[in-house]
Amino acid sequence: MMHMTFYWGTKVILLFDFWKTESWLSYSLALLFCILFSAFYQYMEDRRLSILAMGIVPPSQPSINSPLLPPRLGTRLTKSARFATAVLFGVNSAIGYVLMLAVMSYNGGVLCAVVLGLGVGYFLFRAKEYEALVVEDACACS
């Protein structure tokens, strides 16, 4: 029988009928898989954003209206970067849906493992994006 509310227990059917946990060992291995797969999701998202950043082609004409600001309109991606980011977007979407279906097993441990894996993966792979982001107000009046 499928649970329709969250429960805490070691007996889980995870994603497929043949993936059943019957003991603490199999349950722990399933949770470890959820943590690693969630962290892998964040890694793949980091790769996609890195390829996106590397593939941007700046516009040929510098903007006269705002020479100190980087131009946002008129930038485009190389064809290979568009293809690679599209493929990685598809892979990330598939991984995200698989993680969602794992959480829909309504097991509290699986939910915690997925959230923990996403947090650890974000810390390891994606939090560095904001280290270099320094926001300084050009106007000293604020």
mmCIF file of C-alpha atoms in Angstrom:
data_model
loop_
_atom_site.group_PDB
_atom_site.id
_atom_site.type_symbol
_atom_site.label_atom_id
_atom_site.label_comp_id
_atom_site.label_asym_id
_atom_site.label_seq_id
_atom_site.Cartn_x
_atom_site.Cartn_y
_atom_site.Cartn_z
ATOM 1 C CA MET A 1 0.000 0.000 0.000
ATOM 2 C CA MET A 2 1.247 3.461 -0.839
ATOM 3 C CA HIS A 3 1.358 6.038 1.926
ATOM 4 C CA MET A 4 -0.485 9.292 1.389
ATOM 5 C CA THR A 5 0.908 11.058 4.470
ATOM 6 C CA PHE A 6 4.449 11.405 5.768
ATOM 7 C CA TYR A 7 5.648 8.559 7.928
ATOM 8 C CA TRP A 8 8.889 7.565 9.619
ATOM 9 C CA GLY A 9 10.021 4.025 9.055
ATOM 10 C CA THR A 10 12.636 1.878 7.411
ATOM 11 C CA LYS A 11 10.283 0.100 5.019
ATOM 12 C CA VAL A 12 10.149 2.200 1.872
ATOM 13 C CA ILE A 13 9.464 1.532 -1.776
ATOM 14 C CA LEU A 14 11.704 4.069 -3.492
ATOM 15 C CA LEU A 15 10.945 4.932 -7.136
ATOM 16 C CA PHE A 16 10.549 1.318 -8.352
ATOM 17 C CA ASP A 17 8.742 -1.756 -7.056
ATOM 18 C CA PHE A 18 12.013 -3.682 -6.829
ATOM 19 C CA TRP A 19 13.732 -0.970 -4.732
ATOM 20 C CA LYS A 20 12.368 -1.891 -1.324
ATOM 21 C CA THR A 21 14.158 -1.284 1.932
ATOM 22 C CA GLU A 22 13.563 -4.001 4.492
ATOM 23 C CA SER A 23 16.377 -3.347 6.982
ATOM 24 C CA TRP A 24 18.295 -0.458 8.504
ATOM 25 C CA LEU A 25 21.223 -1.189 6.195
ATOM 26 C CA SER A 26 19.200 -1.040 2.988
ATOM 27 C CA TYR A 27 17.323 2.032 4.274
ATOM 28 C CA SER A 28 20.613 3.780 5.122
ATOM 29 C CA LEU A 29 22.031 2.981 1.688
ATOM 30 C CA ALA A 30 18.889 4.353 0.029
ATOM 31 C CA LEU A 31 19.176 7.557 2.066
ATOM 32 C CA LEU A 32 22.861 7.852 1.176
ATOM 33 C CA PHE A 33 21.928 7.482 -2.483
ATOM 34 C CA CYS A 34 19.335 10.263 -2.095
ATOM 35 C CA ILE A 35 21.930 12.557 -0.496
ATOM 36 C CA LEU A 36 24.513 11.883 -3.211
ATOM 37 C CA PHE A 37 21.999 12.190 -6.047
ATOM 38 C CA SER A 38 20.738 15.502 -4.649
ATOM 39 C CA ALA A 39 24.296 16.827 -4.379
ATOM 40 C CA PHE A 40 24.899 15.636 -7.952
ATOM 41 C CA TYR A 41 21.898 17.720 -9.028
ATOM 42 C CA GLN A 42 23.591 20.827 -7.627
ATOM 43 C CA TYR A 43 26.878 19.874 -9.306
ATOM 44 C CA MET A 44 25.179 19.541 -12.678
ATOM 45 C CA GLU A 45 23.436 22.888 -12.199
ATOM 46 C CA ASP A 46 26.837 24.455 -11.458
ATOM 47 C CA ARG A 47 28.267 22.947 -14.651
ATOM 48 C CA ARG A 48 25.328 24.273 -16.678
ATOM 49 C CA LEU A 49 25.736 27.791 -15.300
ATOM 50 C CA SER A 50 29.507 27.682 -15.878
ATOM 51 C CA ILE A 51 29.025 26.714 -19.518
ATOM 52 C CA LEU A 52 26.389 29.415 -19.821
ATOM 53 C CA ALA A 53 28.806 32.037 -18.469
ATOM 54 C CA MET A 54 31.670 30.886 -20.709
ATOM 55 C CA GLY A 55 29.535 30.817 -23.848
ATOM 56 C CA ILE A 56 28.295 34.412 -23.730
ATOM 57 C CA VAL A 57 29.401 36.436 -26.712
ATOM 58 C CA PRO A 58 29.519 40.165 -25.949
ATOM 59 C CA PRO A 59 27.922 42.540 -28.431
ATOM 60 C CA SER A 60 30.218 43.946 -31.077
ATOM 61 C CA GLN A 61 29.426 47.596 -30.312
ATOM 62 C CA PRO A 62 30.010 48.964 -26.805
ATOM 63 C CA SER A 63 27.065 50.791 -25.401
ATOM 64 C CA ILE A 64 27.538 54.558 -25.383
ATOM 65 C CA ASN A 65 24.647 55.204 -23.013
ATOM 66 C CA SER A 66 26.113 53.261 -20.090
ATOM 67 C CA PRO A 67 29.831 52.633 -20.582
ATOM 68 C CA LEU A 68 30.441 51.511 -16.986
ATOM 69 C CA LEU A 69 27.689 48.923 -16.855
ATOM 70 C CA PRO A 70 28.025 45.565 -18.604
ATOM 71 C CA PRO A 71 25.588 45.273 -21.479
ATOM 72 C CA ARG A 72 22.802 42.769 -20.891
ATOM 73 C CA LEU A 73 20.748 43.236 -24.016
ATOM 74 C CA GLY A 74 22.339 42.086 -27.199
ATOM 75 C CA THR A 75 24.445 39.356 -25.595
ATOM 76 C CA ARG A 76 24.039 35.919 -27.034
ATOM 77 C CA LEU A 77 25.431 32.432 -26.655
ATOM 78 C CA THR A 78 27.615 30.493 -29.020
ATOM 79 C CA LYS A 79 25.850 27.595 -30.722
ATOM 80 C CA SER A 80 27.846 24.993 -28.808
ATOM 81 C CA ALA A 81 27.066 26.709 -25.485
ATOM 82 C CA ARG A 82 23.361 26.837 -26.365
ATOM 83 C CA PHE A 83 23.379 23.130 -27.171
ATOM 84 C CA ALA A 84 25.362 22.171 -24.050
ATOM 85 C CA THR A 85 23.209 24.260 -21.714
ATOM 86 C CA ALA A 86 20.044 22.849 -23.290
ATOM 87 C CA VAL A 87 21.277 19.279 -22.781
ATOM 88 C CA LEU A 88 22.312 19.988 -19.193
ATOM 89 C CA PHE A 89 18.984 21.710 -18.536
ATOM 90 C CA GLY A 90 17.223 18.560 -19.704
ATOM 91 C CA VAL A 91 19.430 16.352 -17.521
ATOM 92 C CA ASN A 92 18.858 18.621 -14.512
ATOM 93 C CA SER A 93 15.120 18.605 -15.108
ATOM 94 C CA ALA A 94 15.096 14.803 -15.207
ATOM 95 C CA ILE A 95 17.163 14.587 -12.003
ATOM 96 C CA GLY A 96 14.853 17.099 -10.326
ATOM 97 C CA TYR A 97 11.769 15.086 -11.244
ATOM 98 C CA VAL A 98 13.365 11.869 -9.989
ATOM 99 C CA LEU A 99 14.149 13.598 -6.676
ATOM 100 C CA MET A 100 10.565 14.850 -6.509
ATOM 101 C CA LEU A 101 9.256 11.331 -7.066
ATOM 102 C CA ALA A 102 11.567 10.022 -4.333
ATOM 103 C CA VAL A 103 10.161 12.584 -1.908
ATOM 104 C CA MET A 104 6.674 11.510 -2.976
ATOM 105 C CA SER A 105 7.345 8.186 -1.283
ATOM 106 C CA TYR A 106 6.204 10.229 1.755
ATOM 107 C CA ASN A 107 9.002 8.881 3.909
ATOM 108 C CA GLY A 108 10.368 11.495 6.307
ATOM 109 C CA GLY A 109 13.902 10.146 6.062
ATOM 110 C CA VAL A 110 13.892 10.374 2.278
ATOM 111 C CA LEU A 111 12.637 13.961 2.458
ATOM 112 C CA CYS A 112 15.373 14.885 4.946
ATOM 113 C CA ALA A 113 18.031 13.116 2.850
ATOM 114 C CA VAL A 114 17.033 14.963 -0.326
ATOM 115 C CA VAL A 115 16.953 18.336 1.429
ATOM 116 C CA LEU A 116 20.287 17.609 3.133
ATOM 117 C CA GLY A 117 21.852 16.570 -0.173
ATOM 118 C CA LEU A 118 20.599 19.703 -1.912
ATOM 119 C CA GLY A 119 22.007 21.859 0.876
ATOM 120 C CA VAL A 120 25.374 20.094 0.934
ATOM 121 C CA GLY A 121 25.592 20.194 -2.857
ATOM 122 C CA TYR A 122 24.767 23.881 -2.893
ATOM 123 C CA PHE A 123 27.439 24.549 -0.266
ATOM 124 C CA LEU A 124 30.070 22.516 -2.129
ATOM 125 C CA PHE A 125 29.347 23.520 -5.705
ATOM 126 C CA ARG A 126 27.241 26.644 -5.947
ATOM 127 C CA ALA A 127 27.864 28.890 -2.921
ATOM 128 C CA LYS A 128 31.126 30.040 -4.492
ATOM 129 C CA GLU A 129 29.107 32.025 -7.019
ATOM 130 C CA TYR A 130 28.344 34.592 -4.369
ATOM 131 C CA GLU A 131 31.855 34.848 -2.908
ATOM 132 C CA ALA A 132 32.994 37.045 -5.779
ATOM 133 C CA LEU A 133 29.816 39.093 -5.795
ATOM 134 C CA VAL A 134 30.629 42.363 -4.108
ATOM 135 C CA VAL A 135 27.891 44.924 -4.295
ATOM 136 C CA GLU A 136 29.183 48.418 -3.853
ATOM 137 C CA ASP A 137 26.961 51.403 -4.258
ATOM 138 C CA ALA A 138 28.521 53.814 -6.730
ATOM 139 C CA CYS A 139 26.550 56.606 -5.139
ATOM 140 C CA ALA A 140 27.841 57.492 -1.682
ATOM 141 C CA CYS A 141 24.566 59.069 -0.687
ATOM 142 C CA SER A 142 22.798 55.908 0.433
#
